Coordinates of C-alpha atoms in Angstrom, one line a residue:
M186 CA -13.6 14.6 -36.5
L187 CA -13.0 11.3 -36.5
A188 CA -13.8 9.8 -32.6
E189 CA -15.2 13.5 -31.2
D190 CA -18.9 12.8 -30.3
T191 CA -17.0 9.8 -28.4
I192 CA -14.6 12.4 -26.8
K193 CA -17.3 14.9 -26.1
K194 CA -20.2 11.9 -25.3
Y195 CA -18.1 10.5 -22.3
E196 CA -15.9 13.5 -21.3
M197 CA -13.0 12.1 -21.5
I198 CA -10.6 15.1 -22.4
H199 CA -10.7 18.4 -19.9
R200 CA -8.9 21.6 -20.8
G201 CA -5.1 20.7 -19.8
D202 CA -5.1 17.1 -19.4
R203 CA -2.1 14.9 -19.8
I204 CA -2.2 12.1 -21.0
I205 CA -0.1 9.2 -21.9
V206 CA -1.0 8.1 -25.2
A207 CA -0.5 4.2 -26.3
V208 CA 1.1 3.7 -29.3
S209 CA 1.5 0.4 -31.0
G210 CA 2.4 2.0 -34.3
G211 CA -0.7 0.1 -35.6
P212 CA -3.2 2.1 -37.7
D213 CA -5.3 1.8 -34.8
S214 CA -2.8 3.7 -32.9
V215 CA -1.7 5.6 -34.8
C216 CA -4.7 7.2 -35.4
L217 CA -5.7 6.9 -32.6
L218 CA -2.3 10.4 -31.6
H219 CA -2.8 11.9 -34.8
I220 CA -6.6 13.6 -33.8
L221 CA -5.7 13.4 -29.6
F222 CA -2.2 15.1 -31.7
K223 CA -5.1 17.2 -33.6
L224 CA -7.0 18.4 -29.6
K225 CA -3.8 19.1 -28.2
E226 CA -4.0 23.0 -28.3
R227 CA -7.6 23.0 -28.2
Y228 CA -7.4 21.1 -25.4
D229 CA -4.1 22.8 -23.5
L230 CA -2.9 18.8 -24.1
T231 CA 0.4 17.6 -22.6
L232 CA 0.5 13.9 -24.9
F233 CA 3.3 11.5 -24.0
V234 CA 4.0 8.5 -26.2
A235 CA 4.5 5.4 -24.7
H236 CA 5.5 1.9 -26.2
V237 CA 6.6 -1.9 -25.2
N238 CA 8.0 -4.5 -27.3
H239 CA 6.7 -7.0 -26.3
Q240 CA 10.1 -9.1 -27.5
L241 CA 7.9 -11.9 -29.1
R242 CA 8.6 -10.5 -32.8
G243 CA 12.5 -10.4 -32.8
L244 CA 13.5 -8.1 -35.0
Q245 CA 9.7 -6.7 -36.3
A246 CA 9.1 -5.5 -32.9
E247 CA 12.6 -3.4 -32.5
E248 CA 11.4 -1.8 -35.8
D249 CA 8.1 -1.8 -34.1
M250 CA 10.5 0.3 -31.5
R251 CA 11.9 2.8 -33.9
F252 CA 8.8 3.7 -36.3
V253 CA 7.1 4.8 -33.0
R254 CA 10.2 6.7 -32.0
D255 CA 10.1 8.5 -35.3
M256 CA 6.7 9.6 -35.2
A257 CA 6.7 10.9 -31.2
E258 CA 10.4 12.8 -32.6
D259 CA 8.1 14.0 -35.9
L260 CA 5.6 15.4 -33.8
G261 CA 7.8 16.7 -30.8
L262 CA 6.3 14.5 -28.6
P263 CA 8.7 13.0 -25.8
F264 CA 8.4 9.2 -26.1
Y265 CA 8.7 6.0 -23.6
V266 CA 9.6 2.0 -24.1
K267 CA 9.3 -0.4 -21.9
V268 CA 11.5 -3.5 -23.7
E269 CA 10.3 -7.0 -22.0
D270 CA 10.9 -10.7 -22.4
V271 CA 6.3 -11.6 -22.0
A272 CA 7.0 -15.5 -23.0
K273 CA 9.1 -15.2 -19.7
V274 CA 6.6 -12.6 -17.6
A275 CA 3.7 -15.4 -18.9
S276 CA 5.4 -18.7 -17.6
D277 CA 6.5 -17.2 -14.5
L278 CA 3.1 -15.7 -13.1
H279 CA 1.2 -18.0 -14.9
M280 CA -0.3 -16.2 -17.5
T281 CA -2.0 -17.2 -21.2
L282 CA 0.0 -14.6 -23.5
E283 CA -2.3 -12.2 -24.3
Q284 CA -2.9 -11.4 -20.0
A285 CA 1.0 -11.4 -19.6
G286 CA 1.6 -8.6 -22.0
R287 CA -1.3 -6.2 -20.9
Y288 CA 0.1 -6.9 -17.4
V289 CA 3.4 -5.9 -18.8
R290 CA 1.2 -2.6 -20.5
Y291 CA -0.5 -1.4 -17.8
S292 CA 1.6 -1.9 -14.9
F293 CA 3.7 0.3 -17.1
F294 CA 1.5 3.0 -18.6
R295 CA 0.7 3.3 -14.9
E296 CA 3.6 3.9 -13.7
L297 CA 4.4 5.9 -16.1
K298 CA 2.2 7.9 -15.3
K299 CA 2.7 8.3 -11.7
Q300 CA 6.5 9.3 -12.5
L301 CA 4.6 12.0 -15.0
N302 CA 1.4 13.0 -12.9
A303 CA -0.4 12.5 -16.3
D304 CA -3.9 12.4 -15.0
K305 CA -5.3 9.5 -18.1
I306 CA -4.1 7.1 -20.1
A307 CA -5.6 6.9 -23.7
V308 CA -6.1 3.0 -25.6
A309 CA -6.5 2.5 -28.8
H310 CA -9.3 0.4 -29.1
N311 CA -12.7 0.3 -31.6
M312 CA -15.3 -1.2 -31.7
D313 CA -14.7 -4.2 -33.8
D314 CA -12.3 -5.1 -30.5
Q315 CA -15.6 -4.4 -28.7
A316 CA -17.0 -7.0 -30.7
E317 CA -14.0 -9.9 -30.4
T318 CA -14.5 -8.8 -27.1
V319 CA -17.8 -9.4 -25.9
L320 CA -17.7 -12.5 -28.5
L321 CA -14.7 -14.2 -26.4
H322 CA -15.6 -13.8 -22.8
L323 CA -19.5 -15.2 -24.3
L324 CA -17.4 -18.4 -25.6
R325 CA -15.5 -18.4 -22.0
G326 CA -18.8 -18.9 -20.8
S327 CA -18.6 -15.3 -18.9
G328 CA -21.8 -13.4 -16.3
M329 CA -23.0 -10.2 -17.8
H330 CA -19.6 -7.6 -16.5
G331 CA -17.8 -9.5 -18.9
L332 CA -20.3 -9.2 -21.3
T333 CA -20.3 -6.1 -21.3
G334 CA -17.0 -5.3 -23.6
M335 CA -14.9 -2.3 -22.8
S336 CA -15.8 0.9 -20.7
P337 CA -15.2 4.1 -22.9
V338 CA -13.6 6.1 -19.8
S339 CA -12.4 3.3 -17.0
G340 CA -11.2 5.1 -13.9
D341 CA -7.9 6.6 -16.3
I342 CA -8.4 4.2 -19.6
I343 CA -9.6 6.2 -22.5
R344 CA -10.8 5.1 -25.5
P345 CA -11.4 7.5 -27.4
L346 CA -11.8 5.1 -30.7
I347 CA -14.3 2.4 -29.0
E348 CA -17.2 3.7 -31.6
S349 CA -15.5 3.9 -33.8
K350 CA -15.4 1.0 -37.0
R351 CA -12.1 -0.7 -37.8
Q352 CA -13.1 0.4 -41.8
D353 CA -13.9 4.1 -40.9
I354 CA -10.0 4.3 -38.4
E355 CA -8.6 3.1 -42.3
A356 CA -10.4 5.4 -44.3
Y357 CA -9.0 8.6 -41.4
I358 CA -5.4 6.9 -41.6
K359 CA -5.8 7.0 -46.2
E360 CA -7.3 10.7 -45.8
N361 CA -4.6 11.9 -43.8
G362 CA -1.5 10.4 -45.5
L363 CA -0.8 8.4 -42.2
K364 CA 2.5 6.0 -41.9
Y365 CA 1.9 2.8 -39.6
R366 CA 3.2 -1.0 -38.9
I367 CA 1.3 -4.3 -39.3
D368 CA 2.0 -6.8 -36.9
H369 CA 1.8 -9.4 -38.7
T370 CA 0.9 -11.9 -36.2
N371 CA -3.4 -10.1 -36.2
Y372 CA -3.9 -12.5 -39.3
E373 CA -2.5 -16.4 -38.3
A374 CA -5.7 -18.1 -36.7
N375 CA -3.0 -19.5 -33.9
Y376 CA -5.5 -17.5 -30.8
T377 CA -9.0 -17.6 -30.2
R378 CA -9.1 -13.6 -31.0
N379 CA -7.7 -13.3 -34.4
R380 CA -10.2 -16.8 -35.0
I381 CA -12.7 -14.6 -33.9
R382 CA -11.7 -11.9 -35.9
L383 CA -10.8 -13.2 -39.1
E384 CA -13.7 -16.6 -39.0
L385 CA -16.0 -16.3 -36.9
I386 CA -16.8 -12.5 -37.4
P387 CA -17.3 -12.6 -41.1
Y388 CA -19.2 -15.7 -40.8
L389 CA -21.4 -14.1 -39.0
K390 CA -21.6 -11.2 -41.3
E391 CA -22.3 -13.2 -44.2
H392 CA -24.7 -15.3 -42.3
F393 CA -26.6 -13.3 -40.7
N394 CA -26.4 -9.7 -39.5
K395 CA -24.2 -7.3 -42.4
R396 CA -24.3 -4.8 -39.0
I397 CA -23.0 -7.9 -36.4
T398 CA -19.8 -5.6 -34.6
D399 CA -22.8 -2.0 -33.5
A400 CA -25.4 -5.2 -33.3
I401 CA -22.5 -7.0 -30.5
A402 CA -21.9 -2.6 -29.6
Q403 CA -24.9 -1.8 -28.6
T404 CA -25.2 -5.1 -26.3
A405 CA -23.1 -4.2 -24.7
E406 CA -23.6 -0.6 -24.0
I407 CA -27.0 -2.2 -22.7
L408 CA -25.3 -4.6 -19.9
R409 CA -23.0 -1.4 -19.3
E410 CA -26.0 0.3 -17.8
E411 CA -27.7 -2.5 -16.1
D412 CA -23.6 -3.7 -14.7
N413 CA -23.1 -1.0 -13.1
Y414 CA -26.3 -0.1 -11.4
I415 CA -25.8 -3.7 -10.1
Q416 CA -22.0 -3.2 -9.1
K417 CA -23.3 -0.8 -7.0
K418 CA -25.6 -2.9 -5.0
V419 CA -22.6 -5.0 -4.3
Q420 CA -20.2 -1.6 -3.9
E421 CA -23.4 -1.3 -0.7
A422 CA -23.3 -4.9 -0.2
Y423 CA -19.8 -5.2 0.5
E424 CA -19.7 -1.8 3.2
K425 CA -22.1 -3.4 5.5
I426 CA -21.2 -6.9 5.7
C427 CA -17.1 -6.5 4.9
S428 CA -14.1 -5.3 6.6
E429 CA -10.7 -6.0 5.3
S430 CA -7.3 -5.9 7.6
R431 CA -4.1 -6.5 7.5
D432 CA -4.6 -7.4 3.9
I433 CA -7.7 -10.4 5.4
V434 CA -11.4 -9.1 3.5
Q435 CA -13.4 -11.4 6.2
I436 CA -17.8 -11.3 5.8
D437 CA -20.4 -12.0 7.9
L438 CA -22.0 -15.8 7.4
K439 CA -25.1 -14.5 8.0
E440 CA -25.4 -12.4 5.7
F441 CA -23.8 -13.5 2.5
I442 CA -26.1 -16.9 3.0
E443 CA -29.1 -14.4 2.2
L444 CA -27.8 -12.8 -0.4
E445 CA -29.0 -13.6 -3.8
P446 CA -25.8 -15.8 -5.8
A447 CA -25.8 -12.6 -8.4
I448 CA -24.3 -10.5 -5.8
K449 CA -22.6 -13.6 -3.9
R450 CA -20.3 -14.5 -6.6
R451 CA -19.2 -10.9 -7.3
L452 CA -18.9 -10.4 -3.5
I453 CA -16.4 -13.1 -3.6
K454 CA -14.7 -11.4 -6.8
K455 CA -14.8 -8.4 -5.0
A456 CA -13.1 -10.2 -1.7
I457 CA -10.5 -11.7 -4.1
Q458 CA -9.5 -9.3 -5.6
A459 CA -9.1 -7.0 -2.3
V460 CA -6.2 -10.5 -1.3
K461 CA -5.1 -10.7 -4.5
G462 CA -4.8 -7.0 -7.0
H463 CA -6.7 -8.8 -9.2
D464 CA -9.1 -12.4 -10.7
L465 CA -7.5 -14.2 -13.3
N466 CA -7.4 -17.3 -13.2
I467 CA -10.0 -17.0 -11.2
E468 CA -13.2 -19.3 -13.2
F469 CA -17.0 -19.7 -12.4
K470 CA -16.1 -23.0 -10.7
H471 CA -14.1 -22.2 -8.0
I472 CA -16.7 -18.6 -6.9
N473 CA -19.9 -22.0 -6.8
Y474 CA -17.1 -23.7 -5.1
I475 CA -16.4 -21.1 -2.3
M476 CA -20.0 -20.3 -2.3
D477 CA -20.6 -24.0 -1.4
F478 CA -18.1 -24.3 0.6
A479 CA -19.9 -20.8 2.6
Q480 CA -23.2 -23.0 2.5
R481 CA -22.1 -26.0 4.3
G482 CA -18.3 -25.6 5.4
R483 CA -17.7 -25.6 9.5
T484 CA -15.6 -23.5 11.9
G485 CA -12.0 -23.6 10.8
E486 CA -12.2 -25.9 7.2
R487 CA -10.8 -24.1 4.9
I488 CA -10.1 -24.6 0.9
D489 CA -7.1 -22.9 -0.9
I490 CA -7.8 -22.4 -5.4
P491 CA -5.8 -20.7 -7.7
G492 CA -3.4 -18.0 -7.3
N493 CA -2.6 -19.3 -3.5
V494 CA -5.5 -17.3 -1.4
C495 CA -6.5 -18.6 1.0
V496 CA -10.7 -19.4 1.9
G497 CA -12.1 -19.7 6.0
L498 CA -14.4 -20.0 8.1
Q499 CA -14.2 -19.2 11.1
Y500 CA -16.9 -17.8 14.2
G501 CA -19.5 -16.7 11.2
K502 CA -17.2 -14.9 9.2
I503 CA -16.3 -16.0 5.7
K504 CA -11.6 -14.6 5.4
F505 CA -10.0 -14.3 2.8
F506 CA -6.6 -13.6 2.8
L507 CA -3.2 -15.4 0.7
S508 CA -1.7 -18.3 1.9
S509 CA 1.6 -17.3 0.5
S510 CA 3.2 -15.0 3.2
I511 CA 2.2 -18.4 4.8
L512 CA 4.5 -20.8 3.4
A513 CA 7.7 -18.3 3.5
A514 CA 7.2 -17.9 7.0
T515 CA 10.4 -18.2 8.9
D516 CA 10.7 -19.5 12.5
F517 CA 9.1 -18.3 15.5
S518 CA 8.4 -19.2 19.4
Y519 CA 5.9 -16.9 22.0
N520 CA 5.7 -17.2 25.5
L521 CA 1.9 -18.6 25.4
I522 CA 0.1 -15.5 27.2
I523 CA -3.4 -17.1 29.0
P524 CA -4.8 -16.2 29.7
G525 CA -5.4 -13.6 26.7
E526 CA -4.9 -13.4 23.2
T527 CA -1.0 -14.4 22.0
Y528 CA -0.2 -13.2 18.1
I529 CA 2.1 -14.8 15.6
G530 CA 3.4 -12.4 13.1
E531 CA 4.9 -15.1 10.8
L532 CA 1.2 -16.2 10.1
N533 CA -0.6 -13.3 10.9
A534 CA -2.6 -15.2 13.0
R535 CA -3.9 -15.2 17.0
I536 CA -4.1 -18.0 19.6
Y537 CA -6.7 -16.7 22.6
A538 CA -6.3 -18.9 25.9
A539 CA -9.3 -18.7 28.4
I540 CA -9.7 -20.6 31.3
E541 CA -12.9 -21.7 32.7
A542 CA -14.6 -24.0 35.3
S543 CA -17.1 -25.1 32.9
V544 CA -17.1 -25.1 29.0
Q545 CA -19.6 -26.9 26.3
L546 CA -17.7 -28.9 24.3
D547 CA -17.6 -28.8 20.7
F548 CA -15.2 -31.1 19.2
K549 CA -15.8 -29.9 15.6
D550 CA -14.1 -27.1 15.8
R551 CA -10.7 -28.8 14.8
Y552 CA -9.2 -25.4 15.6
K553 CA -10.1 -25.1 18.9
A554 CA -8.5 -27.2 21.4
Y555 CA -10.2 -28.7 25.0
L556 CA -7.2 -28.7 28.0
D557 CA -7.0 -29.9 31.7
Y558 CA -5.7 -26.9 32.5
E559 CA -4.6 -28.1 36.3
K560 CA -2.1 -30.8 34.5
L561 CA 0.0 -28.9 32.4
P562 CA 3.0 -27.6 33.0
G563 CA 3.4 -23.5 33.2
D564 CA 5.7 -23.2 30.3
L565 CA 3.6 -22.8 27.3
V566 CA 4.7 -21.6 24.7
V567 CA 3.9 -21.4 20.6
R568 CA 6.3 -22.6 18.4
T569 CA 7.3 -24.3 15.1
R570 CA 8.7 -27.6 15.4
K571 CA 12.7 -28.3 16.9
N572 CA 13.9 -31.9 17.4
G573 CA 12.5 -34.0 19.3
D574 CA 9.7 -32.5 19.7
Y575 CA 7.4 -35.4 21.1
I576 CA 3.1 -36.0 21.7
V577 CA 1.7 -38.5 23.3
P578 CA -1.4 -38.5 20.5
F579 CA -5.1 -38.9 21.5
G580 CA -6.5 -41.9 22.2
M581 CA -3.0 -43.6 22.6
Q582 CA -0.4 -44.2 24.9
G583 CA 3.3 -44.6 23.8
R584 CA 5.1 -40.8 23.2
K585 CA 5.5 -41.0 19.8
K586 CA 8.5 -38.8 17.2
L587 CA 6.8 -35.0 16.0
K588 CA 8.1 -36.2 12.6
D589 CA 6.2 -40.3 12.4
Y590 CA 3.1 -38.5 13.3
F591 CA 3.2 -36.1 10.3
I592 CA 4.2 -38.5 8.2
D593 CA 1.9 -40.8 9.5
A594 CA -0.8 -38.2 9.0
K595 CA 0.9 -37.0 5.4
I596 CA 1.5 -33.6 5.8
P597 CA 3.4 -32.4 3.4
F598 CA 6.9 -31.7 4.1
D599 CA 7.2 -27.6 3.3
M600 CA 4.0 -27.3 5.7
R601 CA 5.2 -29.2 8.6
N602 CA 7.2 -26.4 9.7
K603 CA 4.8 -23.7 9.4
I604 CA 1.8 -25.9 11.9
P605 CA 2.3 -24.2 15.2
L606 CA 2.9 -26.0 17.9
I607 CA 2.1 -25.9 22.0
A608 CA 4.5 -27.0 23.3
S609 CA 6.4 -27.4 27.3
G610 CA 9.8 -27.8 26.1
N611 CA 10.2 -30.8 23.3
E612 CA 6.2 -32.5 24.5
I613 CA 3.9 -31.0 22.2
V614 CA 0.8 -30.4 23.9
W615 CA -2.0 -29.5 21.1
I616 CA -1.0 -30.2 17.2
V617 CA -3.3 -26.8 15.8
G618 CA -5.7 -28.4 13.5
H619 CA -5.2 -31.8 14.8
R620 CA -4.1 -33.4 17.4
I621 CA -4.1 -32.7 21.9
N622 CA -1.3 -34.6 24.2
E623 CA -3.6 -38.1 25.7
K624 CA -1.8 -35.9 29.5
Y625 CA -4.6 -33.6 29.3
K626 CA -6.9 -34.4 27.7
V627 CA -10.1 -32.9 29.7
T628 CA -11.9 -35.8 31.7
E629 CA -15.4 -36.0 34.1
K630 CA -12.6 -34.7 37.0
T631 CA -11.6 -31.3 35.4
R632 CA -12.4 -28.6 38.0
K633 CA -10.7 -25.7 35.3
F634 CA -10.3 -26.0 31.6
L635 CA -8.1 -24.1 29.2
V636 CA -9.6 -23.4 26.0
L637 CA -7.6 -22.3 22.9
S638 CA -9.1 -21.1 19.9
Y639 CA -6.8 -20.5 16.7
E640 CA -7.6 -17.4 13.7
G641 CA -5.6 -16.9 10.4
G642 CA -3.5 -18.4 9.1
C643 CA -4.2 -21.4 6.3
S644 CA -2.7 -24.0 7.4
D645 CA -5.1 -26.7 5.3
V646 CA -3.7 -29.9 5.6

């Protein structure tokens, strides 16, 4: 039977499995459901039919939904449906329609899997889909991992038809007299994937290799095995030089610099996935930007990349964290603990204060301040700005309104209330990451130094 060898080869199904079957109503998913239903008694399977209406094709989508519901009913299988405006999701999350559709589908399948205590999710990708995916990734400049295409088994996802050609699926459909729905948008050359299917692959078959889908599938399998080996090395490196805490990933900078570029790139992607949940919209240029930043950046510097991900260098560490939580921070005020550590929950940041008799001044780190401890007032706090705040900026003589300083420094308006300030009353002692107060600078007469260090948060202004 079609797909049975693939199921056995990759041990996709075990006796007693509870499987969610993703069914769009097209020939591939109808074929998949029919095959699994025929194996139901042999493996003592519990099957659930899941369908997603993307609301992109109007009445046709409604008819697809009814078709799949009726098919599930005829087989005596439970039917579950998700109706979602995928175009709106794509707009809201800044995704392509294809990305948004996949996001909605798999979110629904996994939600259903949890609800039904299912073991696996079966999807109907076939060998032709595999060839399209590999070519799509190749044209986009993907690395090795992208050229492995879709794995037969990927966590809880199984693809029983991944080694079956479309023509074999069509033959199975005909032989078993199965009905199915046609999505006419699959035959419109409006999307890159459709053009690959309708134009590029037929051209390659005609002019280069009649068995091009087999050749690409073979290449993907070879690369997948090699990629698995590299992924093991990446995981070993991640466990050795990376740490996770409070939605922050830290990588040891010295160890990272010594790694091979191939491992570096994958570690960066893995760190981004850990803080963001995925690496959508992260391109090769962004990865290289981070690699260059790690090589040439200075402690205290930070950069932003797509998806509200912030990358910073602090004290021998590369830190990855989301900047969105910082932008949403509310007003705060904490008494500054001297000496000691003051935690700012709203920013997920800390200020360390130490009193020293002598120090080696390092003015390259803008997130560290050196102050004359004996000149300072005794009621210091760390807080957000308030009306009436002022500072005597370092290097100047007269006081300046904090608002005017922000304007002159071209600090974006929406960031001004997120920058922590060390203050006494309305007088600002240190605008963290920017300027100290001239009145409290250290001189040759300074006998006690207050050293303040800021870590965490994301204030790249």
